[in-house]
Amino acid sequence: MTATPLATPTENRSTDRHHWADLVRLVSMQALFYGVLSVDLTLTALAGLSLAPTPLLATLPLTLMVAAGLLAAVLTGLLVARWGYRRVMAAGAGFAVIGGLLSALAVLQGSFLLLCVGTALVGAYTATGGYVRFLAADLSPDGQQERALSTVMYGGLLAAFAGPFTALAASHAFETQFVGSYLLVAAIGATAIPLALSVSREPTAAAAGAAAPDDQPASPVRPIAVAQALKNPDFVAALVILPVAAALMTLVMAIGPLASTHAGHSETTSAAMIQWHLVGMFAPAVFSGELLRRWGPSTATQVGATVMLAGAVLGATSDAALPMILTLALVGIGWNLLFLAGSAFLLRCYERGAGSRLQALAEGVTGSASVLASLGAAVVFQTLGWQASNLPGIVLSAALLVWAALRAATTGRRHGTSPSVAERVSSVASRSSVPTRSEHEPSYSGRARRSRAT
């Protein structure tokens, strides 16, 4: 058996060009995804209030969007295994077009039922947004998976600054309020379709190395079964970190504006709280990918949990404007680190292109945690008030920190000594001069490798 020839400099430059072009497309797709969320989170409750037969149903369209998104998040992963990322993401963007147009028509006709249908369809599009980071990591060269995870989040930063203001401006673009905003949703979906279809390739086992020759295309890999992955401690870690981070972030974000108003702060203060929370969620992408690569996900988890804990403790001490703003900013930063760390653990559990089922489960569990936190936020605040509402954050952050520290000590991967994806690939390659399928595997348990070999 002969070794695969090394890629020439020309082939490497071509691969780099494809990688960076795809990354720009994926960052743009992520920005569009968060742009749609900005429109709906900013205005859908207001539109529902203007059309609902009773104020009690004002948030029903938004609730249906979240519920549809949760269901579609699981289906997206299952469909990706059959059809691939590009077609599924393009189909999801098509739902945004239809949903946006139906929502605009609902506002014109004064139909609350049609608004519910339209926003639910938009929820099907938002379900695909969580998969953009997985596609970016699967398509990235060895050693750049962590950086790709954080780079994609630049799209969220762009949407955080531009989205709410664009939504408000669009809502007054037509004589009937909100029509322009939902037409904007449809336009965003229409823009996302060609972006998804123009991504250069689907993830394959060969995506980690040099591009395969045109006459020898790499074969797609078979998705890993969830039952098999549940035996992998890295997958269990992802299923712990991602839902806890999502629940804490959602709880504080939902309670923050309510608490600000209750404390007598101005609308400007409430807006500043959300703005700095979003900045905290996405601005660390400038450096968090490199930190994740240097530290490893175990240490990143401990740092993220510590930052979240600091934010919750600060929030429990005061309801003054500045501490409340800092609380939401710190929780956002902590979420960023935990989100990237959980995603990195998930990437370790499957071969490139083989993680759609695991992604479906992770997205479903994470989405469920967000929904429960959102639904419970008003009850928690009404029962406990702002300062005591931070107690769940203190307890969960501290528990996550202790769990992560014990896990790192048990596995011998404390303080960033856990090998990165690239280091594990290099370790596999160094043990054999014969290129094999395992050279392109980011990280698996020995059990998973033996299972695929048989």
Short mmCIF file of C-alpha atoms in Angstrom, two decimals:
data_model
loop_
_atom_site.label_atom_id
_atom_site.label_comp_id
_atom_site.label_asym_id
_atom_site.label_seq_id
_atom_site.Cartn_x
_atom_site.Cartn_y
_atom_site.Cartn_z
CA MET A 1 0.00 0.00 0.00
CA THR A 2 1.48 3.37 -0.98
CA ALA A 3 1.26 6.55 0.97
CA THR A 4 -0.90 9.41 -0.28
CA PRO A 5 1.28 12.08 -1.94
CA LEU A 6 1.60 15.37 -0.13
CA ALA A 7 -0.44 18.27 -1.46
CA THR A 8 1.47 20.70 -3.65
CA PRO A 9 1.71 24.41 -2.72
CA THR A 10 -0.78 25.18 -5.49
CA GLU A 11 -3.27 22.64 -4.09
CA ASN A 12 -2.80 24.05 -0.58
CA ARG A 13 -3.47 27.59 -1.79
CA SER A 14 -6.60 26.39 -3.57
CA THR A 15 -7.79 24.60 -0.43
CA ASP A 16 -7.16 27.73 1.67
CA ARG A 17 -9.12 29.88 -0.78
CA HIS A 18 -12.07 27.48 -0.62
CA HIS A 19 -11.88 27.39 3.18
CA TRP A 20 -11.87 31.15 3.64
CA ALA A 21 -14.58 31.67 1.02
CA ASP A 22 -16.76 29.12 2.79
CA LEU A 23 -16.04 30.71 6.16
CA VAL A 24 -17.16 34.12 4.87
CA ARG A 25 -20.38 32.55 3.61
CA LEU A 26 -20.99 30.83 6.94
CA VAL A 27 -20.34 34.01 8.96
CA SER A 28 -22.83 35.77 6.68
CA MET A 29 -25.37 32.98 7.20
CA GLN A 30 -24.94 33.26 10.96
CA ALA A 31 -25.46 37.04 10.79
CA LEU A 32 -28.66 36.53 8.79
CA PHE A 33 -29.86 33.93 11.28
CA TYR A 34 -29.40 36.27 14.24
CA GLY A 35 -30.87 39.09 12.16
CA VAL A 36 -34.13 37.16 11.84
CA LEU A 37 -34.07 36.45 15.58
CA SER A 38 -33.57 40.16 16.25
CA VAL A 39 -36.64 41.06 14.21
CA ASP A 40 -38.88 38.50 15.86
CA LEU A 41 -37.61 38.99 19.41
CA THR A 42 -37.97 42.76 19.05
CA LEU A 43 -41.38 43.00 17.41
CA THR A 44 -43.37 39.74 17.33
CA ALA A 45 -44.76 40.16 20.85
CA LEU A 46 -45.89 43.69 19.92
CA ALA A 47 -47.44 42.46 16.68
CA GLY A 48 -49.17 39.67 18.59
CA LEU A 49 -50.52 42.17 21.10
CA SER A 50 -52.02 44.26 18.29
CA LEU A 51 -53.76 41.26 16.68
CA ALA A 52 -54.55 38.87 19.54
CA PRO A 53 -58.18 38.58 20.69
CA THR A 54 -56.92 38.90 24.28
CA PRO A 55 -53.65 40.27 25.71
CA LEU A 56 -53.08 36.88 27.33
CA LEU A 57 -52.32 35.47 23.86
CA ALA A 58 -49.95 38.25 22.81
CA THR A 59 -46.83 36.10 23.13
CA LEU A 60 -48.36 33.01 21.49
CA PRO A 61 -46.79 33.71 18.04
CA LEU A 62 -43.36 34.01 19.66
CA THR A 63 -43.94 30.87 21.72
CA LEU A 64 -44.94 28.95 18.59
CA MET A 65 -41.79 30.16 16.84
CA VAL A 66 -39.65 28.85 19.70
CA ALA A 67 -41.56 25.55 19.88
CA ALA A 68 -41.35 25.01 16.12
CA GLY A 69 -37.66 25.85 16.25
CA LEU A 70 -37.08 23.28 18.97
CA LEU A 71 -38.81 20.52 16.99
CA ALA A 72 -37.08 21.54 13.76
CA ALA A 73 -33.67 21.60 15.49
CA VAL A 74 -33.89 17.86 16.04
CA LEU A 75 -35.29 17.18 12.57
CA THR A 76 -32.54 19.28 10.99
CA GLY A 77 -29.83 16.99 12.31
CA LEU A 78 -31.67 13.90 11.13
CA LEU A 79 -32.26 15.37 7.67
CA VAL A 80 -28.64 16.49 7.38
CA ALA A 81 -27.62 12.84 7.67
CA ARG A 82 -29.69 12.10 4.56
CA TRP A 83 -29.52 15.24 2.43
CA GLY A 84 -26.44 17.14 3.66
CA TYR A 85 -26.05 20.54 5.29
CA ARG A 86 -26.39 22.72 2.20
CA ARG A 87 -29.77 21.52 1.00
CA VAL A 88 -31.26 21.38 4.51
CA MET A 89 -30.09 24.91 5.33
CA ALA A 90 -31.38 26.21 2.02
CA ALA A 91 -34.75 24.55 2.70
CA GLY A 92 -34.82 26.16 6.15
CA ALA A 93 -34.20 29.57 4.59
CA GLY A 94 -37.12 28.87 2.27
CA PHE A 95 -39.34 28.53 5.35
CA ALA A 96 -38.18 31.99 6.43
CA VAL A 97 -39.28 33.41 3.07
CA ILE A 98 -42.73 31.81 3.32
CA GLY A 99 -43.09 32.61 7.02
CA GLY A 100 -42.07 36.22 6.57
CA LEU A 101 -44.51 36.75 3.70
CA LEU A 102 -47.36 35.09 5.63
CA SER A 103 -46.61 37.23 8.69
CA ALA A 104 -46.68 40.42 6.59
CA LEU A 105 -49.98 39.31 5.06
CA ALA A 106 -51.31 38.56 8.55
CA VAL A 107 -50.59 42.09 9.68
CA LEU A 108 -52.23 43.55 6.56
CA GLN A 109 -55.35 41.42 7.04
CA GLY A 110 -55.41 41.63 10.83
CA SER A 111 -55.28 37.82 11.14
CA PHE A 112 -53.83 36.56 14.42
CA LEU A 113 -54.07 32.94 13.26
CA LEU A 114 -52.06 33.65 10.12
CA LEU A 115 -49.44 35.44 12.20
CA CYS A 116 -49.10 32.32 14.36
CA VAL A 117 -48.59 30.16 11.26
CA GLY A 118 -46.05 32.57 9.77
CA THR A 119 -43.92 32.86 12.90
CA ALA A 120 -43.97 29.07 13.38
CA LEU A 121 -42.56 28.66 9.86
CA VAL A 122 -39.85 31.21 10.66
CA GLY A 123 -39.02 29.05 13.70
CA ALA A 124 -38.25 26.19 11.32
CA TYR A 125 -35.60 28.41 9.72
CA THR A 126 -34.05 29.48 13.02
CA ALA A 127 -33.50 25.81 13.85
CA THR A 128 -30.81 25.60 11.17
CA GLY A 129 -28.76 28.44 12.67
CA GLY A 130 -27.22 26.27 15.37
CA TYR A 131 -25.75 23.96 12.74
CA VAL A 132 -23.70 26.65 10.99
CA ARG A 133 -20.91 26.31 13.55
CA PHE A 134 -20.76 22.54 13.09
CA LEU A 135 -20.46 22.91 9.33
CA ALA A 136 -17.72 25.52 9.75
CA ALA A 137 -15.73 23.24 12.05
CA ASP A 138 -16.17 20.19 9.83
CA LEU A 139 -14.91 22.09 6.77
CA SER A 140 -11.94 23.72 8.49
CA PRO A 141 -8.36 22.45 8.12
CA ASP A 142 -6.68 20.59 10.97
CA GLY A 143 -5.81 22.85 13.88
CA GLN A 144 -8.44 25.45 12.98
CA GLN A 145 -11.65 23.82 14.23
CA GLU A 146 -11.74 25.85 17.47
CA ARG A 147 -11.01 29.06 15.58
CA ALA A 148 -13.74 28.29 13.07
CA LEU A 149 -16.24 27.83 15.93
CA SER A 150 -15.51 31.30 17.28
CA THR A 151 -15.15 33.01 13.89
CA VAL A 152 -18.68 32.01 12.90
CA MET A 153 -19.93 33.84 15.98
CA TYR A 154 -18.82 37.15 14.43
CA GLY A 155 -22.12 36.93 12.59
CA GLY A 156 -23.94 37.18 15.90
CA LEU A 157 -21.95 40.28 16.82
CA LEU A 158 -22.93 42.00 13.59
CA ALA A 159 -26.59 41.15 14.12
CA ALA A 160 -26.47 42.25 17.77
CA PHE A 161 -25.54 45.80 16.77
CA ALA A 162 -27.58 46.13 13.58
CA GLY A 163 -30.54 43.79 14.02
CA PRO A 164 -32.82 45.55 16.55
CA PHE A 165 -32.38 49.00 14.98
CA THR A 166 -32.97 47.64 11.47
CA ALA A 167 -36.10 45.85 12.67
CA LEU A 168 -37.50 49.05 14.18
CA ALA A 169 -36.71 51.08 11.06
CA ALA A 170 -38.32 48.45 8.81
CA SER A 171 -41.46 48.37 10.97
CA HIS A 172 -42.23 51.96 9.94
CA ALA A 173 -41.29 51.59 6.29
CA PHE A 174 -44.93 50.97 5.27
CA GLU A 175 -48.17 52.59 6.29
CA THR A 176 -49.18 49.46 8.22
CA GLN A 177 -46.82 48.86 11.11
CA PHE A 178 -44.76 45.62 11.18
CA VAL A 179 -45.32 44.82 7.48
CA GLY A 180 -41.86 46.05 6.57
CA SER A 181 -40.26 44.04 9.39
CA TYR A 182 -41.73 40.75 8.19
CA LEU A 183 -40.86 41.53 4.59
CA LEU A 184 -37.32 42.01 5.90
CA VAL A 185 -37.49 38.48 7.36
CA ALA A 186 -38.54 37.15 3.95
CA ALA A 187 -35.70 39.07 2.26
CA ILE A 188 -33.18 37.66 4.74
CA GLY A 189 -34.39 34.14 4.02
CA ALA A 190 -34.10 34.73 0.29
CA THR A 191 -30.52 35.93 0.78
CA ALA A 192 -29.61 32.89 2.88
CA ILE A 193 -30.69 30.36 0.24
CA PRO A 194 -27.91 31.03 -2.32
CA LEU A 195 -25.36 31.41 0.48
CA ALA A 196 -26.16 27.92 1.75
CA LEU A 197 -26.10 26.36 -1.70
CA SER A 198 -22.82 28.06 -2.63
CA VAL A 199 -20.81 26.44 0.19
CA SER A 200 -18.16 24.54 -1.75
CA ARG A 201 -18.65 21.04 -0.36
CA GLU A 202 -20.19 18.78 2.26
CA PRO A 203 -17.99 17.55 5.14
CA THR A 204 -16.23 14.26 4.39
CA ALA A 205 -13.56 12.18 6.05
CA ALA A 206 -11.00 13.83 3.76
CA ALA A 207 -11.99 17.36 4.69
CA ALA A 208 -9.34 17.54 7.39
CA GLY A 209 -6.41 17.23 5.04
CA ALA A 210 -5.62 18.29 1.54
CA ALA A 211 -8.43 18.32 -0.96
CA ALA A 212 -8.94 15.02 -2.72
CA PRO A 213 -8.18 14.87 -6.45
CA ASP A 214 -11.15 15.65 -8.67
CA ASP A 215 -11.20 12.10 -10.04
CA GLN A 216 -11.12 10.62 -6.52
CA PRO A 217 -13.82 12.39 -4.49
CA ALA A 218 -13.96 11.61 -0.80
CA SER A 219 -16.90 9.52 0.29
CA PRO A 220 -19.36 10.85 2.88
CA VAL A 221 -19.11 9.09 6.21
CA ARG A 222 -21.87 7.24 8.02
CA PRO A 223 -23.46 9.11 10.96
CA ILE A 224 -22.56 7.82 14.41
CA ALA A 225 -25.41 6.32 16.44
CA VAL A 226 -26.47 8.20 19.57
CA ALA A 227 -26.33 5.04 21.70
CA GLN A 228 -22.69 4.60 20.75
CA ALA A 229 -21.83 8.25 21.45
CA LEU A 230 -23.42 8.18 24.90
CA LYS A 231 -20.55 5.90 25.98
CA ASN A 232 -18.13 8.72 25.14
CA PRO A 233 -17.47 11.02 28.15
CA ASP A 234 -16.86 13.97 25.80
CA PHE A 235 -20.41 13.64 24.45
CA VAL A 236 -21.79 13.52 27.98
CA ALA A 237 -19.78 16.66 28.76
CA ALA A 238 -21.34 18.46 25.79
CA LEU A 239 -24.83 17.41 26.93
CA VAL A 240 -24.11 18.91 30.36
CA ILE A 241 -22.37 22.16 29.38
CA LEU A 242 -24.52 23.36 26.48
CA PRO A 243 -27.96 23.09 28.20
CA VAL A 244 -26.74 24.61 31.48
CA ALA A 245 -25.13 27.54 29.65
CA ALA A 246 -28.25 28.09 27.54
CA ALA A 247 -30.61 27.95 30.55
CA LEU A 248 -28.59 30.42 32.62
CA MET A 249 -28.14 32.84 29.73
CA THR A 250 -31.83 32.73 28.78
CA LEU A 251 -33.03 33.11 32.37
CA VAL A 252 -30.96 36.23 33.03
CA MET A 253 -31.71 37.75 29.62
CA ALA A 254 -35.46 37.27 30.10
CA ILE A 255 -35.52 38.60 33.67
CA GLY A 256 -33.16 41.55 33.11
CA PRO A 257 -35.54 43.99 31.34
CA LEU A 258 -38.39 43.10 33.72
CA ALA A 259 -36.17 43.73 36.73
CA SER A 260 -34.87 46.98 35.28
CA THR A 261 -38.38 48.36 34.82
CA HIS A 262 -39.43 47.13 38.27
CA ALA A 263 -36.43 48.88 39.83
CA GLY A 264 -37.48 52.16 38.21
CA HIS A 265 -34.69 52.38 35.65
CA SER A 266 -35.26 54.06 32.30
CA GLU A 267 -35.91 52.31 28.99
CA THR A 268 -32.40 53.37 27.98
CA THR A 269 -31.00 51.34 30.86
CA SER A 270 -33.06 48.30 29.85
CA ALA A 271 -31.81 48.62 26.26
CA ALA A 272 -28.23 48.98 27.48
CA MET A 273 -28.60 45.79 29.53
CA ILE A 274 -29.62 43.77 26.48
CA GLN A 275 -27.04 45.43 24.24
CA TRP A 276 -24.15 44.68 26.60
CA HIS A 277 -25.48 41.19 27.17
CA LEU A 278 -25.34 40.57 23.41
CA VAL A 279 -21.89 42.15 23.20
CA GLY A 280 -20.76 39.82 25.97
CA MET A 281 -22.19 36.85 24.09
CA PHE A 282 -20.48 37.55 20.77
CA ALA A 283 -17.60 40.03 21.15
CA PRO A 284 -15.31 37.45 22.85
CA ALA A 285 -15.28 35.58 19.54
CA VAL A 286 -12.35 37.87 18.66
CA PHE A 287 -10.13 35.92 21.07
CA SER A 288 -12.11 33.02 22.56
CA GLY A 289 -11.32 30.64 19.70
CA GLU A 290 -7.59 31.05 20.28
CA LEU A 291 -8.07 30.70 24.03
CA LEU A 292 -10.06 27.52 23.46
CA ARG A 293 -7.28 26.14 21.28
CA ARG A 294 -4.63 26.95 23.91
CA TRP A 295 -6.59 25.95 27.01
CA GLY A 296 -8.67 23.07 25.74
CA PRO A 297 -12.41 22.78 26.44
CA SER A 298 -11.96 21.54 30.02
CA THR A 299 -10.22 24.71 31.18
CA ALA A 300 -12.51 26.87 29.03
CA THR A 301 -15.49 25.31 30.81
CA GLN A 302 -14.07 26.17 34.23
CA VAL A 303 -13.29 29.75 33.21
CA GLY A 304 -16.72 30.21 31.62
CA ALA A 305 -18.47 28.85 34.71
CA THR A 306 -16.38 31.16 36.92
CA VAL A 307 -17.33 34.22 34.86
CA MET A 308 -21.00 33.25 34.99
CA LEU A 309 -20.75 32.72 38.74
CA ALA A 310 -19.19 36.18 39.16
CA GLY A 311 -22.04 37.73 37.18
CA ALA A 312 -24.69 35.95 39.25
CA VAL A 313 -23.03 36.98 42.55
CA LEU A 314 -22.85 40.59 41.38
CA GLY A 315 -26.52 40.53 40.40
CA ALA A 316 -27.48 39.15 43.80
CA THR A 317 -25.84 42.10 45.57
CA SER A 318 -27.62 45.05 43.97
CA ASP A 319 -30.43 46.21 41.69
CA ALA A 320 -28.64 49.44 40.73
CA ALA A 321 -28.28 50.10 37.03
CA LEU A 322 -24.52 49.51 36.63
CA PRO A 323 -24.38 46.19 38.52
CA MET A 324 -27.36 44.92 36.53
CA ILE A 325 -25.70 45.85 33.23
CA LEU A 326 -22.43 44.23 34.33
CA THR A 327 -24.30 41.10 35.42
CA LEU A 328 -25.81 40.59 31.98
CA ALA A 329 -22.48 41.34 30.29
CA LEU A 330 -20.61 38.80 32.45
CA VAL A 331 -23.26 36.15 31.90
CA GLY A 332 -22.93 36.76 28.16
CA ILE A 333 -19.15 36.30 28.29
CA GLY A 334 -19.50 33.16 30.36
CA TRP A 335 -22.04 31.78 27.89
CA ASN A 336 -19.63 32.40 25.00
CA LEU A 337 -16.87 30.35 26.62
CA LEU A 338 -19.22 27.57 27.69
CA PHE A 339 -20.91 27.46 24.29
CA LEU A 340 -17.57 27.07 22.53
CA ALA A 341 -16.29 24.54 25.07
CA GLY A 342 -19.43 22.39 24.81
CA SER A 343 -19.29 22.57 21.03
CA ALA A 344 -15.61 21.54 21.08
CA PHE A 345 -16.40 18.52 23.25
CA LEU A 346 -19.14 17.58 20.79
CA LEU A 347 -16.75 17.83 17.83
CA ARG A 348 -14.44 15.32 19.50
CA CYS A 349 -17.11 12.63 19.38
CA TYR A 350 -17.42 12.03 15.66
CA GLU A 351 -15.59 11.92 12.37
CA ARG A 352 -16.04 14.92 10.11
CA GLY A 353 -19.45 14.79 8.54
CA ALA A 354 -20.68 11.98 10.82
CA GLY A 355 -22.13 13.99 13.69
CA SER A 356 -25.59 14.97 12.44
CA ARG A 357 -27.46 12.69 14.88
CA LEU A 358 -25.36 13.81 17.82
CA GLN A 359 -25.85 17.44 16.81
CA ALA A 360 -29.61 16.85 16.65
CA LEU A 361 -29.70 15.53 20.21
CA ALA A 362 -27.43 18.29 21.53
CA GLU A 363 -29.48 21.03 19.83
CA GLY A 364 -32.73 19.49 21.06
CA VAL A 365 -31.56 19.27 24.67
CA THR A 366 -30.09 22.77 24.57
CA GLY A 367 -33.22 24.22 22.99
CA SER A 368 -35.40 22.53 25.59
CA ALA A 369 -33.35 24.09 28.38
CA SER A 370 -33.76 27.53 26.80
CA VAL A 371 -37.52 27.09 26.41
CA LEU A 372 -37.95 25.99 30.03
CA ALA A 373 -35.83 28.89 31.28
CA SER A 374 -37.80 31.35 29.14
CA LEU A 375 -41.15 30.03 30.32
CA GLY A 376 -40.05 30.05 33.96
CA ALA A 377 -38.37 33.46 33.95
CA ALA A 378 -41.49 35.49 34.78
CA VAL A 379 -42.47 33.09 37.58
CA VAL A 380 -38.96 33.17 39.07
CA PHE A 381 -38.86 36.97 39.00
CA GLN A 382 -42.35 37.42 40.42
CA THR A 383 -41.54 34.96 43.19
CA LEU A 384 -37.99 35.97 44.08
CA GLY A 385 -37.34 39.46 42.71
CA TRP A 386 -34.16 40.47 40.87
CA GLN A 387 -31.50 39.82 43.50
CA ALA A 388 -32.83 36.44 44.61
CA SER A 389 -33.44 35.50 40.96
CA ASN A 390 -29.68 35.21 40.64
CA LEU A 391 -29.56 32.38 43.20
CA PRO A 392 -30.32 29.69 40.56
CA GLY A 393 -27.45 31.12 38.53
CA ILE A 394 -25.12 30.96 41.52
CA VAL A 395 -26.07 27.37 42.31
CA LEU A 396 -25.89 26.07 38.71
CA SER A 397 -22.67 27.97 37.87
CA ALA A 398 -20.97 26.72 41.03
CA ALA A 399 -22.17 23.17 40.40
CA LEU A 400 -20.90 23.31 36.82
CA LEU A 401 -17.54 24.68 37.98
CA VAL A 402 -17.11 21.90 40.57
CA TRP A 403 -18.20 19.24 38.06
CA ALA A 404 -15.78 20.54 35.41
CA ALA A 405 -12.88 20.67 37.88
CA LEU A 406 -13.56 17.13 39.14
CA ARG A 407 -13.91 15.85 35.57
CA ALA A 408 -10.61 17.47 34.56
CA ALA A 409 -8.84 16.00 37.60
CA THR A 410 -10.30 12.56 36.97
CA THR A 411 -9.33 12.44 33.31
CA GLY A 412 -5.90 13.99 33.86
CA ARG A 413 -6.63 16.94 31.59
CA ARG A 414 -6.41 19.82 34.01
CA HIS A 415 -5.28 23.31 32.94
CA GLY A 416 -5.54 22.84 29.21
CA THR A 417 -3.51 19.64 28.98
CA SER A 418 -6.36 18.04 27.07
CA PRO A 419 -5.17 17.50 23.50
CA SER A 420 -6.83 19.60 20.86
CA VAL A 421 -8.54 18.09 17.86
CA ALA A 422 -5.47 18.68 15.73
CA GLU A 423 -3.13 17.15 18.31
CA ARG A 424 -5.21 13.98 18.44
CA VAL A 425 -5.15 13.74 14.66
CA SER A 426 -1.38 14.22 14.64
CA SER A 427 -1.01 11.53 17.30
CA VAL A 428 -2.93 9.07 15.16
CA ALA A 429 -0.89 9.95 12.09
CA SER A 430 2.44 9.64 13.87
CA ARG A 431 1.72 6.04 14.83
CA SER A 432 1.38 4.89 11.24
CA SER A 433 3.03 5.79 7.97
CA VAL A 434 0.09 4.35 6.05
CA PRO A 435 -2.73 6.85 5.59
CA THR A 436 -5.98 5.48 6.95
CA ARG A 437 -9.48 6.76 7.54
CA SER A 438 -8.59 7.39 11.20
CA GLU A 439 -6.03 10.04 10.21
CA HIS A 440 -8.95 12.35 9.50
CA GLU A 441 -10.86 11.62 12.68
CA PRO A 442 -10.89 14.56 15.11
CA SER A 443 -11.25 12.43 18.22
CA TYR A 444 -13.13 9.33 19.24
CA SER A 445 -13.12 6.85 22.01
CA GLY A 446 -11.31 3.60 21.31
CA ARG A 447 -14.69 1.88 21.48
CA ALA A 448 -16.04 4.05 18.66
CA ARG A 449 -13.06 3.34 16.45
CA ARG A 450 -13.30 -0.39 17.00
CA SER A 451 -17.02 -0.30 16.27
CA ARG A 452 -16.51 1.41 12.91
CA ALA A 453 -13.63 -0.92 12.03
CA THR A 454 -15.83 -3.96 12.47
#
